[in-house]
CSV table of C-alpha atoms in Angstrom, one decimal:
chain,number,residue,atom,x,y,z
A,1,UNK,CA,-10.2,75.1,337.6
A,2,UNK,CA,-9.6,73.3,340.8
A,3,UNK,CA,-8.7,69.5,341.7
A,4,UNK,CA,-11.8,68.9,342.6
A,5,UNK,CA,-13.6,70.8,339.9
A,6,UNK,CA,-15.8,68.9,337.4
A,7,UNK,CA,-16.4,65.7,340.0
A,8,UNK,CA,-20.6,65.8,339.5
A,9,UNK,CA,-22.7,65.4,336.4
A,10,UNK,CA,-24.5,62.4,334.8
A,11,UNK,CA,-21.2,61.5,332.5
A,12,UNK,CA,-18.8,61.6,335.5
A,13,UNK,CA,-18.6,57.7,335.7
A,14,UNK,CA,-17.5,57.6,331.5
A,15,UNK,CA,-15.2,60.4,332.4
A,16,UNK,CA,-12.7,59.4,334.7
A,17,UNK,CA,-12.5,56.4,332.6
A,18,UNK,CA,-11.6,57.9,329.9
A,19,UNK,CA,-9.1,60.1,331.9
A,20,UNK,CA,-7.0,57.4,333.7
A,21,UNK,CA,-7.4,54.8,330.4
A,22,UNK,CA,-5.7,57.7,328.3
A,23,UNK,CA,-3.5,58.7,330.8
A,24,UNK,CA,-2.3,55.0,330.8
A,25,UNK,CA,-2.7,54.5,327.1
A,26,UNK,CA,-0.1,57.8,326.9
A,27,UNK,CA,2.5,56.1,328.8
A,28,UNK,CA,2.3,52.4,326.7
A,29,UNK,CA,2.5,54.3,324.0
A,30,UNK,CA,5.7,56.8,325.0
A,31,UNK,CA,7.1,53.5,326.1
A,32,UNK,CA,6.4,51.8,322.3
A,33,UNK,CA,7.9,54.6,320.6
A,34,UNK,CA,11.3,54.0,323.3
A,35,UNK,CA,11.1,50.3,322.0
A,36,UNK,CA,11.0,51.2,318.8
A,37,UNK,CA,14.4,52.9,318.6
A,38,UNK,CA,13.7,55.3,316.0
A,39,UNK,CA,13.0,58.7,318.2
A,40,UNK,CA,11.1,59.6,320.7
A,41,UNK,CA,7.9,62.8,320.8
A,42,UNK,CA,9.4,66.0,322.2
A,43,UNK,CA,9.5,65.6,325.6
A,44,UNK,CA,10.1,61.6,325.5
A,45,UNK,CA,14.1,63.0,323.7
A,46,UNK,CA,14.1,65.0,327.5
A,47,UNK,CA,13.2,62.2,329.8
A,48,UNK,CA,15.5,59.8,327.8
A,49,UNK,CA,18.6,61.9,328.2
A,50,UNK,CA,17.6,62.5,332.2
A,51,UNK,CA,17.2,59.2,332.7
A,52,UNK,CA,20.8,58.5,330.9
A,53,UNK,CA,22.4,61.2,332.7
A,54,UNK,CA,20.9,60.4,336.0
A,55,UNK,CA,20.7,56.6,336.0
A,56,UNK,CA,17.1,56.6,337.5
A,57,UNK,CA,14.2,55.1,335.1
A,58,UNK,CA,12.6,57.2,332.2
A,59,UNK,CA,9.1,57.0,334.1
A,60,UNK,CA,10.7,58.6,337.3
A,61,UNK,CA,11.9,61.1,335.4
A,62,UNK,CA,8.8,61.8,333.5
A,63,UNK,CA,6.6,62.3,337.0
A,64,UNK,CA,9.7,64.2,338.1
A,65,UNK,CA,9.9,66.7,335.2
A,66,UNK,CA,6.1,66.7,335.0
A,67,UNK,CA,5.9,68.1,339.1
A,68,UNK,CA,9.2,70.5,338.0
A,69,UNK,CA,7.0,72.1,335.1
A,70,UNK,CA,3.6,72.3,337.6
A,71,UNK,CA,5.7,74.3,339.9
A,72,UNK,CA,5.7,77.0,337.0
A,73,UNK,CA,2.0,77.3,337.3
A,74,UNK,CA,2.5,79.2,340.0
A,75,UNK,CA,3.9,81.9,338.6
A,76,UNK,CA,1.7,81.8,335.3
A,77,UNK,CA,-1.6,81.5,337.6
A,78,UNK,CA,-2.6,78.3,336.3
A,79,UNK,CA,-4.8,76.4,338.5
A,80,UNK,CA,-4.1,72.6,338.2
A,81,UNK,CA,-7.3,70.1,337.8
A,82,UNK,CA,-7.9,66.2,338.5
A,83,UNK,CA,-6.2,65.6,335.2
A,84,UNK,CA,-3.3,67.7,335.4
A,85,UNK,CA,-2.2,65.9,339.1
A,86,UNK,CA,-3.1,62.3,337.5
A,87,UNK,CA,-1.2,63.1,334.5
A,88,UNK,CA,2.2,63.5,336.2
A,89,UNK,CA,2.1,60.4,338.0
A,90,UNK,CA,0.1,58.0,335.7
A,91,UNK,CA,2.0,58.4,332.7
A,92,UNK,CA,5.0,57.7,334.3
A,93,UNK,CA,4.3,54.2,336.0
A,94,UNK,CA,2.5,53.3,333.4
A,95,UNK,CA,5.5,53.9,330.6
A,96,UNK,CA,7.9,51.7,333.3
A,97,UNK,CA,5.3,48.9,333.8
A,98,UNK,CA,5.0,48.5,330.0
A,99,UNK,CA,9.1,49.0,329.4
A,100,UNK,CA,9.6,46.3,331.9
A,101,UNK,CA,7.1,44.2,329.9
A,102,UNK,CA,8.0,44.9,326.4
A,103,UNK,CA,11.7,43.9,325.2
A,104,UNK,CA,14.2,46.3,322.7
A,105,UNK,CA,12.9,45.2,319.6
A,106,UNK,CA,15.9,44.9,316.4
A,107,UNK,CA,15.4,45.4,312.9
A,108,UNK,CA,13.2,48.0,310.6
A,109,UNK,CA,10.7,44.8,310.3
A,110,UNK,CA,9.7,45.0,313.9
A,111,UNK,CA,10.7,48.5,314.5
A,112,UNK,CA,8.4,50.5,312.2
A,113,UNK,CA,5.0,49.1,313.3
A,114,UNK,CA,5.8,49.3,316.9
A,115,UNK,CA,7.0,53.1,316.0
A,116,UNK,CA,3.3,53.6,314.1
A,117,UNK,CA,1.5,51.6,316.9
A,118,UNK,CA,2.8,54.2,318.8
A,119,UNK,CA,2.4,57.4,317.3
A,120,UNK,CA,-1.6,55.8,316.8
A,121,UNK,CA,-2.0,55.1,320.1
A,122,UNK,CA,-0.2,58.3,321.4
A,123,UNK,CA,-3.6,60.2,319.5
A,124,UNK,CA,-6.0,57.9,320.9
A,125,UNK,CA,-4.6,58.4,324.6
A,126,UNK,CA,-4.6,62.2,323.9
A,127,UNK,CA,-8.3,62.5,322.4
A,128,UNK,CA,-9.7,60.1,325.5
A,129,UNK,CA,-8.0,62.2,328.6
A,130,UNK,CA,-8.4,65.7,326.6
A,131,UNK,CA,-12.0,64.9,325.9
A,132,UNK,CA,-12.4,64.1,329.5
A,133,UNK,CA,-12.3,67.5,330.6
A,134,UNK,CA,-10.2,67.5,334.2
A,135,UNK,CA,-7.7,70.4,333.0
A,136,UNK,CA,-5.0,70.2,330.6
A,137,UNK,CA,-1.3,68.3,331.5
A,138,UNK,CA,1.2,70.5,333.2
A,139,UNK,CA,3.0,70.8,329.5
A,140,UNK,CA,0.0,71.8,327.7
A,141,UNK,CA,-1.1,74.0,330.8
A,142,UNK,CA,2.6,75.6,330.7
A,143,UNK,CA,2.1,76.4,327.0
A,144,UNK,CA,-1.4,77.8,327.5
A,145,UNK,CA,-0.3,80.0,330.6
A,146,UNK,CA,2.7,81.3,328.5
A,147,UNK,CA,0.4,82.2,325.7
A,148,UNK,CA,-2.0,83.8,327.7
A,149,UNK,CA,0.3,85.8,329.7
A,150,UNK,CA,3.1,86.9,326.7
A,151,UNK,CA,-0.4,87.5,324.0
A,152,UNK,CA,1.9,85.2,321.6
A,153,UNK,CA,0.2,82.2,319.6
A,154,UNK,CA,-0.4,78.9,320.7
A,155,UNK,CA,1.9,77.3,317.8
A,156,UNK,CA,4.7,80.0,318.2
A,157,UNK,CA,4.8,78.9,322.0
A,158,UNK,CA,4.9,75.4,321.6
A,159,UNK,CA,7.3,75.5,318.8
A,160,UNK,CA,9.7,77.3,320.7
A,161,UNK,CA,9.4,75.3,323.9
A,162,UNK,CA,9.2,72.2,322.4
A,163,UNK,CA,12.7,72.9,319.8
A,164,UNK,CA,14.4,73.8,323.9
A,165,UNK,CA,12.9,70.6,325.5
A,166,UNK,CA,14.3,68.4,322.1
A,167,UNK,CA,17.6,70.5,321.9
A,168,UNK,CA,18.1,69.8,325.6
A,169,UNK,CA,17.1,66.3,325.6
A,170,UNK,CA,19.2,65.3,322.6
A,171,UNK,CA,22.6,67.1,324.2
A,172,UNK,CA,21.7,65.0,327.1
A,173,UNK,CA,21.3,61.6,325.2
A,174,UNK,CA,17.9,61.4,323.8
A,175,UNK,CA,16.7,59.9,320.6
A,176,UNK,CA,15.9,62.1,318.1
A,177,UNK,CA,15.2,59.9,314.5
A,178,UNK,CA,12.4,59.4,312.1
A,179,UNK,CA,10.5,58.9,314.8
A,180,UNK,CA,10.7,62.4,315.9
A,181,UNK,CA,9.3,63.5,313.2
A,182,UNK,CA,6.5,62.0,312.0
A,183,UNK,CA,5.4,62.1,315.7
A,184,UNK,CA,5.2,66.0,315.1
A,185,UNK,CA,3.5,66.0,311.7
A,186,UNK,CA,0.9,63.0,313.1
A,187,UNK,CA,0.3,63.9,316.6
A,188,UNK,CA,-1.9,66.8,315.4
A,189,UNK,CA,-4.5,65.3,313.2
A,190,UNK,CA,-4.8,62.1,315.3
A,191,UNK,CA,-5.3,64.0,318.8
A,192,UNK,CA,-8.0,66.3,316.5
A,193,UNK,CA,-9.8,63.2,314.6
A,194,UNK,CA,-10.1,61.1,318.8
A,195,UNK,CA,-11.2,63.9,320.4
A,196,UNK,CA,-14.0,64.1,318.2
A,197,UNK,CA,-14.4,60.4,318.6
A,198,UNK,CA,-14.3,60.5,322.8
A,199,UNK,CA,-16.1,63.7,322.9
A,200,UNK,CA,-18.2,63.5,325.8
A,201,UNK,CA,-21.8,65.6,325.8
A,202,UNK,CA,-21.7,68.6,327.3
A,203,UNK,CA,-24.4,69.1,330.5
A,204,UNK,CA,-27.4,70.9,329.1
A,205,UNK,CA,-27.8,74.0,330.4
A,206,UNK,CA,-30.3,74.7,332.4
A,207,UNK,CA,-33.7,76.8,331.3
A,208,UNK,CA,-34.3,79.6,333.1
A,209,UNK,CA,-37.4,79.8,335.2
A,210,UNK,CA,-40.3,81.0,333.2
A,211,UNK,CA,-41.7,84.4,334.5
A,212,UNK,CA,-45.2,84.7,334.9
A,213,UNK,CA,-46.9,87.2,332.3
A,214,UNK,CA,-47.5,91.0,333.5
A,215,UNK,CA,-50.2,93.2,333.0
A,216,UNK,CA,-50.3,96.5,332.3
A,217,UNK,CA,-53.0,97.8,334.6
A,218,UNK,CA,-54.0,101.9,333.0
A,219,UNK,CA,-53.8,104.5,334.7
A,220,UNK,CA,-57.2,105.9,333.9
A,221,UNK,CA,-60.4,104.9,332.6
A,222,UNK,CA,-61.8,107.3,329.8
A,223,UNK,CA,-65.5,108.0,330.2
């Protein structure tokens, strides 16, 4: 798949609306779960404990580390679409924009529904730009290149980079809580249950042309 790839059709309009509203929905909702102090998804612990370690803000670091892990496409031979260049950079302002809008919320009383509101609309953002169809996120597109090219499985791969990118993250400062966790076990059944929901039709395919009927002349005549 190329950038450009995907950029015709009758649903193309509905499609990159869905794409950049999910793509911005994903960063409110990385930013909610950072309000809610009570753990971040896998790679939110890593951009935390960047953005501690190297003063600059956890969206910067999230289009920073999202270009870092589209660098090993090359590599992998992944080819990036309109999706996977939006998603490192729309994300990330978005997650600022809405950090600089919402305050640090105290107390379990406001803390667990923004954590749910979150992890809810974490799904929703992930089943509108998935079922967009413009190529996968350079994370998704890194564990899908390492699957194909090692012939392990899709879960084994993500596990494992996914326990690295949380390991990492938390030595560095991340928040690793609750929240953490019922991201894992709920991220799975939400993303499966919106793309569903966002599903956009799939282009007919087109009939082939009909062939006009032959016929079978003989090759003699009995008398």
């Amino acid at each position: 798949m190329s950038i450009a790839s995907g950029l015709h059709g009758r649903h193309l309009t509905r499609r990159l609306v869905q794409l950049y509203v999910g793509l911005t929905l994903y960063g409110v909702s990385s930013a909610l779960l950072v309000r809610s102090g009570l753990g971040l998804e896998p790679w939110g612990v890593l951009h935390q404990g960047l953005a501690e370690k190297t003063g600059l803000t956890i969206g910067v670091v999230s289009i920073v580390v999202g270009a870092a892990v589209l660098l090993l496409w090359i590599p992998i031979r992944q080819k990036p679409g309109l999706g996977t260049v939006s998603n490192v950079f729309v994300i990330g302002v978005a997650m600022d924009g809405t950090l600089a809008l919402v305050p640090d919320v105290h107390g379990l009383a406001g803390q667990v529904p923004l954590l749910a509101l979150g992890i809810v609309l974490n799904g929703v953002a992930t089943g509108l730009y998935i079922a967009a169809r413009f190529g996968p996120g350079p994370r998704d597109g890194l564990m899908t290149g390492l699957h194909r090219l090692t012939g392990r499985s899709i879960r084994l791969v993500r596990t494992a980079i996914e326990v690295a990118v949380v390991a990492t993250g938390f030595a560095l400062g991340g928040s690793v809580g609750v929240g953490t966790v019922l991201y894992a076990l709920a991220i799975g059944p939400l993303a499966q249950y919106f793309l569903r929901w966002f599903a956009v039709p799939e282009p007919a395919p087109r009939p082939e042309p009909a062939r006009s009927p032959t016929t079978t002349l003989p090759t003699s005549v009995s008398p």
